[in-house]
Amino acid sequence: MFQEKYHQIERMLRACTGEEDVLLTTGGDHADLASTVAFKLAKKQKRAPAKIAGDIAERLAADPDLGDIQVEAAGPYVNFRFGPSLLAEAVREALEPGYGKLPGRSERVVLEHTSANPNGPLHVGHIRNTVIGDSLSRAFRKAGYPLEVQYYLNDMGRQVAIVAWGLDHLGIAREEGEKEDHYVARVYVAANREIRENPDITEEIDLLMQKVERGDPETAGKFRSAVSLCAEGIKATLTALNAHHDRFVWESDFVRIGDVDRVIEQVRRLPQAHEDETLWVDLSEQGFEKKYILRRSDGTSVYSTRDLAYHTWKGRNADRMIDVLGADHKLIGAQLQATLELLGEQPPEIVYFEFVSLPEGSMSTRAGKFVSADDLVEEVTAKAFEEVTVRRPELPEEERRAIAESVAIAAIRYDIVKVSPEKSTVFDWKEALNFERQSGPYIQYAHARACSILEKAGEFERAYRYETEHEVALVRHLARFPVVIEQTVAELRPHNLAAYARELADLFNAFYHYDPVLKSEGETRNSRLALVDAVRNTLQESLATLGIDALRSM
């Protein structure tokens, strides 16, 4: 309903003003929707924005198509408020299973996220990529897009060569119960130590990379075996974080099937291409001073070459490509986009994120000093179990542990996704696990409270009359959910969805505090219970889109 009215008002504003971009936004406390188009028109008409807004509001108010929508000017803003019938309809829609699901789209989307090097476990620095990417993928599916989520396995890099060499030469056995990716990290760290002590080993590593590039079966098998081992551990971590990939794409496949050779030949024909000791592209006209190298002096390709082949393949199989990358990839990501455009191929949209860290300090896989995602999940789960035990000591231990596991993932995922990607953040488990503050568990607790109210109420006949300040504010926020989904995928900003869920929990708690539900009577009671049920359903759908369990009891 809200989405339909949003687009209807957009069309009416365009017809009224003659402007294509009518600058329509959700209106916050003052309106359901608001337009700032008067500011834009003021420059053209040389009139005060407030006067223009008043004229627009007057013309639209006389249009019967607006129905149960009040329109008025508030200074330079044109504000729209939904009337009683639309508020009732909003609650009815918010009660529907799968609320927020948008009509199916034909545009095919491929989204790549995480794609950490397979030389050890995911660490805290990686999981912001995972949480942002998985939240976006859930939002795209909610928005009705056919979507494939990919993890790009770098199985040809120097780090993999070092792991393969270490597995061959160091005789390090996997300990009983040791997770695969943690074992690979031990081998990698030990191999790096050996290389520092004996630099001649570098030649052996270079030879391995040349052999795998030429397709030597034995070397390729060793690389794939090492990567497969590490990938199994990474997949287990992703599962624990409620993150899902549809496909793991192997970098070496693009060498094996000839795509890398084809890309190199395409690049060589570019006027910006240069061949001396290396093959490189001059992107100075696109604003890059640094050479974009695609082939080494020994004839082997580099990661960037294989990345071009991968993105060419993706672009030909999707209408929209999205990559989630750390801020340290901004240069190489921009070079990739520029080169794909020179080749006449579709460039990806890239969501860059700054890094998440812990108060304890920095992390380094190479030095063997890092906080793995597994360690973080284990630690936060232990803290969550303590908190759940304090709150619900009467529950069986097994149930408390199950709640704690869900609460821990909610704490981690929400604390990461709530911050806009371009801002760095520090994960503080005390804040993230605070049931009384704006955290993932806080939103889960609001859902559990709604479930508890409905359970105590028993059977009731739904009614839909909303008049108090807190009822109306809550209904208006419920109505926004489909538009928030639409805006999340359009702008690639999942923190907006996180903010929506937190605000919904806030408004529900205020409503519950000021407007009695179970103690009210008649139509008022039935209307408020219907509203609680609509909140429960919308919290469930918004939490699911954020990859968080909607618990019925906490």
Coordinates of C-alpha atoms in Angstrom, one line a residue:
M1 CA 0.0 0.0 0.0
F2 CA 2.7 2.5 1.1
Q3 CA 4.8 1.6 -2.0
E4 CA 1.8 2.1 -4.3
K5 CA 0.9 5.4 -2.7
Y6 CA 4.6 6.5 -2.9
H7 CA 4.6 6.0 -6.6
Q8 CA 1.1 7.5 -7.1
I9 CA 2.2 10.6 -5.3
E10 CA 5.4 10.7 -7.4
R11 CA 3.3 10.6 -10.6
M12 CA 0.9 13.3 -9.3
L13 CA 3.8 15.6 -8.3
R14 CA 5.5 15.1 -11.7
A15 CA 2.2 16.0 -13.5
C16 CA 1.7 19.0 -11.2
T17 CA 5.3 20.4 -11.4
G18 CA 6.6 19.2 -14.8
E19 CA 9.7 17.9 -13.0
E20 CA 10.9 14.3 -13.4
D21 CA 12.8 14.3 -10.1
V22 CA 10.2 15.4 -7.5
L23 CA 12.6 14.6 -4.5
L24 CA 10.1 12.5 -2.6
T25 CA 11.2 11.0 0.8
T26 CA 9.7 9.4 3.8
G27 CA 8.6 12.3 6.0
G28 CA 9.6 11.2 9.5
D29 CA 7.5 12.6 12.4
H30 CA 5.9 15.3 10.4
A31 CA 4.5 13.4 7.5
D32 CA 4.3 10.0 5.9
L33 CA 5.8 11.4 2.7
A34 CA 7.4 14.8 1.9
S35 CA 8.7 16.5 -1.2
T36 CA 11.4 19.2 -1.4
V37 CA 10.7 19.8 -5.1
A38 CA 9.9 23.5 -4.2
F39 CA 13.6 24.1 -3.6
K40 CA 14.4 22.9 -7.1
L41 CA 11.6 24.9 -8.7
A42 CA 12.6 28.1 -6.8
K43 CA 15.7 28.5 -8.9
K44 CA 13.8 28.2 -12.1
Q45 CA 10.7 30.3 -11.1
K46 CA 12.6 32.9 -9.0
R47 CA 10.0 32.5 -6.3
A48 CA 10.2 31.6 -2.6
P49 CA 10.1 27.8 -2.0
A50 CA 7.4 28.2 0.6
K51 CA 5.1 30.0 -1.9
I52 CA 5.7 27.3 -4.5
A53 CA 5.0 24.5 -1.9
G54 CA 1.8 26.2 -1.0
D55 CA 0.6 26.3 -4.6
I56 CA 1.5 22.7 -5.2
A57 CA -0.3 21.6 -2.0
E58 CA -3.4 23.6 -3.0
R59 CA -3.6 22.0 -6.4
L60 CA -3.0 18.5 -5.2
A61 CA -5.5 18.8 -2.3
A62 CA -8.2 19.4 -4.9
D63 CA -7.4 16.2 -6.8
P64 CA -9.9 13.4 -5.9
D65 CA -7.3 10.8 -6.8
L66 CA -5.5 11.5 -3.5
G67 CA -8.4 9.9 -1.7
D68 CA -7.7 9.5 2.1
I69 CA -4.4 11.4 2.0
Q70 CA -4.1 14.9 3.5
V71 CA -1.7 17.2 1.7
E72 CA -0.4 20.5 3.1
A73 CA 2.6 22.8 2.8
A74 CA 4.9 23.2 5.8
G75 CA 7.2 26.0 4.8
P76 CA 9.1 24.8 1.7
Y77 CA 7.9 21.2 2.1
V78 CA 4.9 19.5 0.6
N79 CA 3.8 17.0 3.2
F80 CA 1.4 14.0 2.8
R81 CA -0.4 12.3 5.6
F82 CA -2.4 9.1 5.4
G83 CA -5.9 9.1 6.7
P84 CA -7.8 6.5 8.8
S85 CA -8.7 4.1 6.0
L86 CA -5.1 4.0 4.7
L87 CA -3.8 3.4 8.3
A88 CA -6.2 0.4 8.6
E89 CA -5.1 -0.9 5.2
A90 CA -1.4 -0.6 6.3
V91 CA -2.0 -2.8 9.3
R92 CA -3.9 -5.4 7.2
E93 CA -1.0 -5.6 4.7
A94 CA 1.6 -5.8 7.5
L95 CA -0.2 -8.9 8.8
E96 CA 0.3 -10.8 5.5
P97 CA 2.8 -13.6 5.5
G98 CA 6.0 -12.5 3.8
Y99 CA 5.1 -8.8 4.2
G100 CA 7.5 -6.5 2.4
K101 CA 8.0 -9.0 -0.5
L102 CA 7.9 -7.0 -3.7
P103 CA 6.7 -8.2 -7.1
G104 CA 9.1 -10.3 -9.1
R105 CA 11.6 -8.6 -11.3
S106 CA 13.2 -9.8 -14.5
E107 CA 16.6 -8.1 -13.9
R108 CA 19.2 -10.8 -13.0
V109 CA 21.6 -9.9 -10.2
V110 CA 24.9 -11.5 -9.3
L111 CA 26.3 -10.4 -5.9
E112 CA 29.8 -11.3 -4.8
H113 CA 30.9 -11.0 -1.2
T114 CA 33.5 -12.2 1.3
S115 CA 35.8 -13.9 -1.2
A116 CA 38.7 -13.9 1.4
N117 CA 41.9 -15.6 0.4
P118 CA 41.8 -19.3 1.2
N119 CA 44.9 -19.3 3.4
G120 CA 43.3 -19.3 6.8
P121 CA 40.0 -18.7 8.6
L122 CA 37.8 -15.6 8.2
H123 CA 38.8 -13.1 10.8
V124 CA 37.0 -10.1 12.3
G125 CA 38.2 -7.9 9.4
H126 CA 36.4 -10.2 6.9
I127 CA 33.0 -10.5 8.5
R128 CA 31.9 -7.0 7.8
N129 CA 32.1 -8.0 4.1
T130 CA 30.1 -11.1 4.9
V131 CA 27.4 -9.3 6.9
I132 CA 27.0 -6.4 4.4
G133 CA 26.9 -8.8 1.4
D134 CA 24.5 -11.3 3.0
S135 CA 22.1 -8.6 4.2
L136 CA 22.1 -7.1 0.7
S137 CA 21.4 -10.5 -0.9
R138 CA 18.5 -11.1 1.5
A139 CA 17.1 -7.6 0.6
F140 CA 17.4 -8.3 -3.1
R141 CA 15.5 -11.6 -2.8
K142 CA 12.9 -9.7 -0.7
A143 CA 12.7 -7.2 -3.5
G144 CA 11.8 -9.9 -5.9
Y145 CA 15.1 -10.1 -7.9
P146 CA 16.5 -13.4 -9.3
L147 CA 19.8 -13.5 -7.6
E148 CA 23.0 -15.5 -7.4
V149 CA 25.4 -15.0 -4.6
Q150 CA 29.0 -15.9 -5.3
Y151 CA 32.3 -16.4 -3.5
Y152 CA 35.3 -16.0 -5.7
L153 CA 38.0 -18.5 -4.6
N154 CA 41.5 -17.2 -5.3
D155 CA 43.2 -20.5 -5.9
M156 CA 46.1 -19.3 -8.0
G157 CA 47.7 -16.6 -5.8
R158 CA 51.1 -16.6 -4.1
Q159 CA 49.5 -17.3 -0.7
V160 CA 48.0 -20.5 -2.0
A161 CA 51.3 -21.5 -3.5
I162 CA 52.9 -21.0 -0.1
V163 CA 50.2 -23.2 1.5
A164 CA 50.7 -25.9 -1.1
W165 CA 54.5 -25.8 -0.6
G166 CA 54.1 -25.9 3.2
L167 CA 51.7 -28.9 3.0
D168 CA 54.3 -30.7 0.7
H169 CA 57.5 -29.9 2.7
L170 CA 56.8 -29.1 6.3
G171 CA 55.0 -32.3 7.5
I172 CA 52.6 -30.5 9.7
A173 CA 49.8 -32.8 10.8
R174 CA 46.3 -31.6 11.4
E175 CA 45.4 -32.0 15.0
E176 CA 42.3 -33.9 16.2
G177 CA 39.2 -31.7 16.0
E178 CA 41.1 -28.9 14.3
K179 CA 39.0 -26.9 11.9
E180 CA 40.3 -27.1 8.3
D181 CA 40.9 -23.4 7.8
H182 CA 42.7 -23.0 11.1
Y183 CA 45.0 -25.9 10.1
V184 CA 45.7 -24.2 6.7
A185 CA 46.6 -21.0 8.6
R186 CA 49.1 -22.9 10.8
V187 CA 50.8 -24.3 7.7
Y188 CA 50.8 -20.8 6.0
V189 CA 52.3 -19.1 9.0
A190 CA 55.0 -21.9 9.3
A191 CA 55.8 -21.7 5.6
N192 CA 56.2 -18.0 5.7
R193 CA 58.6 -18.5 8.6
E194 CA 60.6 -20.9 6.6
I195 CA 60.8 -18.5 3.6
R196 CA 62.1 -15.7 5.8
E197 CA 64.8 -18.0 7.1
N198 CA 65.6 -19.4 3.7
P199 CA 64.8 -16.8 0.9
D200 CA 65.8 -19.4 -1.8
I201 CA 62.4 -21.0 -1.2
T202 CA 60.9 -18.0 -3.1
E203 CA 62.2 -19.6 -6.4
E204 CA 60.2 -22.8 -5.6
I205 CA 57.1 -20.7 -4.9
D206 CA 57.6 -18.9 -8.3
L207 CA 58.0 -22.2 -10.1
L208 CA 54.8 -23.5 -8.6
M209 CA 52.9 -20.4 -9.8
Q210 CA 54.3 -20.8 -13.3
K211 CA 53.3 -24.5 -13.3
V212 CA 49.8 -23.9 -12.2
E213 CA 49.4 -21.2 -14.8
R214 CA 50.5 -23.6 -17.5
G215 CA 47.9 -26.1 -16.3
D216 CA 50.3 -28.7 -14.9
P217 CA 47.9 -31.3 -13.5
E218 CA 49.9 -32.3 -10.4
T219 CA 50.5 -28.7 -9.3
A220 CA 46.9 -27.7 -10.1
G221 CA 45.7 -30.7 -8.0
K222 CA 47.8 -29.6 -5.0
F223 CA 46.5 -26.0 -5.2
R224 CA 42.9 -27.2 -5.5
S225 CA 43.3 -29.6 -2.6
A226 CA 44.8 -26.9 -0.3
V227 CA 42.0 -24.5 -1.3
S228 CA 39.2 -27.0 -0.9
L229 CA 40.5 -27.9 2.6
C230 CA 40.4 -24.2 3.7
A231 CA 37.1 -23.6 1.9
E232 CA 35.4 -26.3 4.0
G233 CA 36.3 -24.4 7.2
I234 CA 35.3 -21.1 5.7
K235 CA 31.9 -22.5 4.7
A236 CA 31.3 -23.7 8.3
T237 CA 32.0 -20.2 9.6
L238 CA 29.7 -18.6 7.0
T239 CA 26.9 -21.1 8.0
A240 CA 27.4 -20.1 11.7
L241 CA 27.0 -16.4 10.7
N242 CA 23.7 -17.2 8.8
A243 CA 25.4 -16.3 5.5
H244 CA 24.7 -18.2 2.3
H245 CA 26.5 -18.4 -1.1
D246 CA 24.9 -20.1 -4.1
R247 CA 28.2 -20.7 -5.9
F248 CA 31.9 -20.9 -5.2
V249 CA 33.7 -19.8 -8.3
W250 CA 37.3 -21.0 -8.9
E251 CA 39.7 -18.4 -10.2
S252 CA 41.8 -21.1 -12.0
D253 CA 38.7 -22.1 -14.1
F254 CA 39.1 -18.9 -16.1
V255 CA 42.7 -19.9 -17.0
R256 CA 41.7 -23.5 -17.7
I257 CA 38.9 -22.6 -20.1
G258 CA 40.9 -20.0 -22.0
D259 CA 39.0 -16.9 -20.8
V260 CA 42.2 -15.3 -19.4
D261 CA 44.0 -15.7 -22.8
R262 CA 41.0 -14.2 -24.6
V263 CA 40.9 -11.2 -22.2
I264 CA 44.7 -10.7 -22.7
E265 CA 44.2 -10.6 -26.5
Q266 CA 41.3 -8.1 -26.1
V267 CA 43.5 -5.9 -23.9
R268 CA 46.5 -6.1 -26.3
R269 CA 44.3 -4.5 -29.0
L270 CA 43.4 -1.5 -26.9
P271 CA 45.2 1.7 -27.8
Q272 CA 45.9 2.1 -24.1
A273 CA 47.8 -1.2 -23.9
H274 CA 51.6 -1.4 -23.6
E275 CA 53.9 -4.4 -23.8
D276 CA 57.5 -4.1 -22.6
E277 CA 58.7 -6.5 -19.9
T278 CA 55.1 -6.7 -18.8
L279 CA 51.6 -6.2 -20.3
W280 CA 49.9 -3.1 -18.8
V281 CA 47.1 -0.7 -19.5
D282 CA 47.6 3.1 -19.3
L283 CA 44.6 4.4 -17.5
S284 CA 45.9 8.0 -17.1
E285 CA 43.0 9.4 -19.1
Q286 CA 40.7 7.8 -16.5
G287 CA 42.6 9.5 -13.7
F288 CA 45.0 6.7 -12.6
E289 CA 48.7 7.3 -12.6
K290 CA 49.7 3.8 -11.6
K291 CA 50.1 1.1 -14.4
Y292 CA 47.4 -1.5 -14.5
I293 CA 49.6 -4.6 -15.0
L294 CA 47.9 -7.7 -16.4
R295 CA 50.9 -10.0 -17.2
R296 CA 54.2 -10.5 -15.4
S297 CA 57.6 -10.5 -17.1
D298 CA 57.7 -14.3 -16.8
G299 CA 54.5 -14.5 -18.9
T300 CA 52.1 -15.4 -16.0
S301 CA 48.9 -13.6 -15.5
V302 CA 48.2 -11.6 -12.3
Y303 CA 45.1 -11.5 -10.1
S304 CA 43.8 -8.5 -12.0
T305 CA 43.8 -10.4 -15.4
R306 CA 41.8 -13.2 -13.9
D307 CA 39.5 -10.7 -12.3
L308 CA 38.8 -9.2 -15.7
A309 CA 37.9 -12.6 -17.1
Y310 CA 35.7 -13.3 -14.1
H311 CA 33.8 -10.1 -14.4
T312 CA 33.4 -10.4 -18.1
W313 CA 31.8 -13.8 -17.5
K314 CA 29.6 -12.4 -14.8
G315 CA 28.5 -9.4 -16.9
R316 CA 27.4 -11.6 -19.7
N317 CA 25.3 -13.7 -17.4
A318 CA 23.6 -10.9 -15.3
D319 CA 22.0 -7.6 -15.8
R320 CA 23.5 -6.2 -12.6
M321 CA 26.8 -7.0 -10.9
I322 CA 27.6 -6.0 -7.4
D323 CA 30.9 -6.5 -5.5
V324 CA 31.4 -5.9 -1.8
L325 CA 35.0 -4.9 -1.2
G326 CA 37.2 -3.4 1.6
A327 CA 38.3 0.2 1.3
D328 CA 41.8 -1.0 0.6
H329 CA 40.6 -2.3 -2.8
K330 CA 39.4 1.1 -4.0
L331 CA 42.3 1.6 -6.5
I332 CA 42.2 -1.9 -8.0
G333 CA 38.4 -1.8 -8.0
A334 CA 38.3 1.5 -9.9
Q335 CA 41.0 0.2 -12.3
L336 CA 38.9 -2.9 -13.0
Q337 CA 35.8 -0.8 -13.7
A338 CA 37.7 1.5 -16.0
T339 CA 39.3 -1.4 -18.0
L340 CA 36.1 -3.2 -18.4
E341 CA 34.5 -0.1 -19.8
L342 CA 37.4 0.2 -22.3
L343 CA 36.8 -3.4 -23.3
G344 CA 33.1 -2.6 -23.8
E345 CA 32.1 -4.8 -21.0
Q346 CA 29.7 -4.1 -18.1
P347 CA 31.5 -2.8 -15.0
P348 CA 30.3 -3.9 -11.5
E349 CA 28.8 -1.7 -8.9
I350 CA 31.1 -1.8 -5.9
V351 CA 30.1 -1.4 -2.3
Y352 CA 33.3 -0.3 -0.4
F353 CA 33.4 -0.7 3.4
E354 CA 35.8 0.5 6.0
F355 CA 37.0 -2.0 8.5
V356 CA 35.6 -3.4 11.7
S357 CA 38.1 -3.9 14.5
L358 CA 38.1 -5.0 18.1
P359 CA 39.3 -2.8 21.0
E360 CA 42.2 -5.2 21.4
G361 CA 43.9 -4.0 18.2
S362 CA 44.8 -5.0 14.7
M363 CA 44.9 -8.4 13.0
S364 CA 47.4 -10.0 10.6
T365 CA 47.1 -13.4 9.0
R366 CA 50.7 -13.4 7.8
A367 CA 52.1 -12.9 11.3
G368 CA 49.7 -15.5 12.8
K369 CA 48.2 -12.9 15.0
F370 CA 44.5 -12.5 14.3
V371 CA 41.1 -12.9 16.0
S372 CA 39.2 -15.4 13.9
A373 CA 35.5 -15.0 13.2
D374 CA 35.1 -18.4 14.9
D375 CA 36.8 -17.1 18.1
L376 CA 34.6 -14.0 18.0
V377 CA 31.4 -16.1 17.7
E378 CA 32.5 -18.4 20.5
E379 CA 33.3 -15.6 22.8
V380 CA 30.1 -13.6 22.1
T381 CA 28.0 -16.8 22.5
A382 CA 29.5 -17.4 25.9
K383 CA 28.7 -13.9 27.0
A384 CA 25.2 -14.2 25.6
F385 CA 24.7 -17.5 27.5
E386 CA 25.6 -15.7 30.8
E387 CA 23.1 -12.9 30.0
V388 CA 20.3 -15.3 29.1
T389 CA 21.0 -17.3 32.2
V390 CA 20.6 -14.2 34.4
R391 CA 17.4 -13.3 32.7
R392 CA 15.8 -16.8 32.3
P393 CA 17.4 -19.1 34.9
E394 CA 14.3 -21.3 34.9
L395 CA 14.8 -22.4 31.3
P396 CA 16.6 -25.8 30.6
E397 CA 20.3 -25.4 29.8
E398 CA 19.8 -26.7 26.2
E399 CA 17.1 -24.0 25.6
R400 CA 19.3 -21.2 27.1
R401 CA 22.2 -22.3 24.9
A402 CA 20.0 -22.3 21.7
I403 CA 18.8 -18.8 22.6
A404 CA 22.3 -17.6 23.3
E405 CA 23.5 -18.8 19.9
S406 CA 20.8 -16.8 18.1
V407 CA 21.4 -13.8 20.3
A408 CA 25.2 -13.9 19.7
I409 CA 24.7 -13.9 15.9
A410 CA 22.1 -11.1 16.2
A411 CA 24.6 -9.1 18.3
I412 CA 27.4 -9.5 15.8
R413 CA 25.5 -9.1 12.6
Y414 CA 23.4 -6.1 13.8
D415 CA 26.3 -4.2 15.3
I416 CA 28.2 -4.5 12.0
V417 CA 25.4 -3.8 9.6
K418 CA 23.9 -0.8 11.5
V419 CA 26.9 1.4 10.6
S420 CA 27.0 2.8 7.0
P421 CA 29.7 1.0 5.0
E422 CA 31.9 4.0 4.5
K423 CA 32.4 4.5 8.2
S424 CA 34.9 2.4 10.2
T425 CA 33.6 0.7 13.4
V426 CA 34.8 -1.1 16.5
F427 CA 32.9 -4.1 17.7
D428 CA 32.2 -3.9 21.4
W429 CA 30.4 -7.0 22.6
K430 CA 29.1 -5.2 25.7
E431 CA 27.1 -2.8 23.6
A432 CA 26.2 -5.4 21.0
L433 CA 24.7 -7.7 23.7
N434 CA 22.8 -4.9 25.5
F435 CA 19.1 -6.0 25.6
E436 CA 18.0 -2.5 26.7
R437 CA 19.9 -0.5 24.0
Q438 CA 19.7 -0.3 20.2
S439 CA 21.2 -3.7 19.4
G440 CA 20.2 -6.9 17.6
P441 CA 19.1 -8.6 20.8
Y442 CA 17.1 -5.4 21.6
I443 CA 15.1 -5.9 18.4
Q444 CA 14.8 -9.6 19.0
Y445 CA 13.4 -8.9 22.5
A446 CA 10.8 -6.6 21.0
H447 CA 9.7 -9.4 18.8
A448 CA 9.6 -11.8 21.8
R449 CA 7.5 -9.3 23.7
A450 CA 5.0 -9.0 20.9
C451 CA 4.7 -12.8 20.8
S452 CA 4.2 -12.9 24.6
I453 CA 1.4 -10.3 24.4
L454 CA -0.4 -12.3 21.7
E455 CA 0.0 -15.5 23.6
K456 CA -1.6 -14.0 26.7
A457 CA -4.4 -12.4 24.7
G458 CA -5.6 -15.6 23.2
E459 CA -8.2 -15.5 20.4
F460 CA -9.5 -12.1 19.4
E461 CA -11.4 -10.5 16.5
R462 CA -9.2 -8.1 14.5
A463 CA -10.3 -4.5 14.3
Y464 CA -8.4 -1.5 12.7
R465 CA -9.1 1.8 14.4
Y466 CA -6.0 3.9 15.3
E467 CA -6.2 7.3 16.9
T468 CA -3.6 7.8 19.6
E469 CA -0.2 9.4 18.9
H470 CA 1.7 6.2 19.5
E471 CA -0.7 4.0 17.5
V472 CA -0.5 6.2 14.5
A473 CA 3.2 6.6 14.6
L474 CA 3.6 2.8 14.8
V475 CA 1.2 2.2 11.9
R476 CA 2.9 4.7 9.7
H477 CA 6.3 3.1 10.3
L478 CA 4.9 -0.4 9.5
A479 CA 3.6 1.0 6.2
R480 CA 7.2 2.1 5.2
F481 CA 8.7 -1.4 5.2
P482 CA 8.3 -2.3 1.5
V483 CA 9.7 1.1 0.5
V484 CA 12.7 0.6 2.8
I485 CA 13.4 -2.7 1.1
E486 CA 13.2 -1.0 -2.3
Q487 CA 15.5 1.8 -1.3
T488 CA 18.0 -0.7 0.3
V489 CA 18.5 -2.5 -3.0
A490 CA 18.5 0.7 -5.1
E491 CA 21.1 2.5 -2.9
L492 CA 23.0 -0.7 -1.7
R493 CA 22.8 0.6 1.8
P494 CA 21.7 -2.2 4.2
H495 CA 22.3 0.0 7.3
N496 CA 19.0 1.8 6.4
L497 CA 17.2 -1.5 6.9
A498 CA 18.9 -2.0 10.2
A499 CA 17.8 1.5 11.3
Y500 CA 14.2 0.7 10.2
A501 CA 14.1 -2.4 12.4
R502 CA 15.5 -0.5 15.4
E503 CA 13.1 2.3 15.0
L504 CA 10.2 -0.2 14.7
A505 CA 11.3 -1.7 18.0
D506 CA 11.6 1.8 19.6
L507 CA 8.1 2.8 18.4
F508 CA 6.6 -0.5 19.6
N509 CA 8.1 -0.2 23.0
A510 CA 6.8 3.4 23.3
F511 CA 3.3 2.3 22.2
Y512 CA 3.3 -0.7 24.6
H513 CA 4.4 1.7 27.4
Y514 CA 1.8 4.4 26.8
D515 CA -1.2 2.5 25.3
P516 CA -2.5 -0.5 27.3
V517 CA -3.1 -3.5 25.2
L518 CA -4.3 -6.4 27.3
K519 CA -6.1 -4.1 29.7
S520 CA -8.0 -2.2 27.0
E521 CA -11.5 -3.3 25.9
G522 CA -13.7 -3.9 22.9
E523 CA -12.7 -2.4 19.6
T524 CA -9.7 -0.6 21.1
R525 CA -8.3 -3.9 22.5
N526 CA -8.9 -5.8 19.2
S527 CA -7.3 -3.0 17.2
R528 CA -4.2 -2.9 19.4
L529 CA -3.8 -6.6 19.3
A530 CA -4.0 -6.5 15.5
L531 CA -1.3 -3.8 15.6
V532 CA 0.9 -6.0 17.9
D533 CA 0.5 -8.9 15.5
A534 CA 1.4 -6.6 12.6
V535 CA 4.5 -5.5 14.5
R536 CA 5.4 -9.1 15.3
N537 CA 5.1 -10.0 11.6
T538 CA 7.1 -7.0 10.4
L539 CA 9.8 -7.4 13.0
Q540 CA 10.1 -11.1 11.9
E541 CA 10.4 -10.1 8.2
S542 CA 12.9 -7.3 8.9
L543 CA 15.0 -9.5 11.1
A544 CA 15.0 -12.3 8.6
T545 CA 16.2 -9.8 5.9
L546 CA 19.0 -8.9 8.2
G547 CA 19.9 -12.6 8.7
I548 CA 18.8 -12.6 12.4
D549 CA 16.5 -15.1 14.1
A550 CA 13.1 -13.8 15.3
L551 CA 13.0 -15.5 18.7
R552 CA 9.6 -16.1 20.3
S553 CA 11.1 -16.3 23.8
M554 CA 14.2 -14.7 25.4

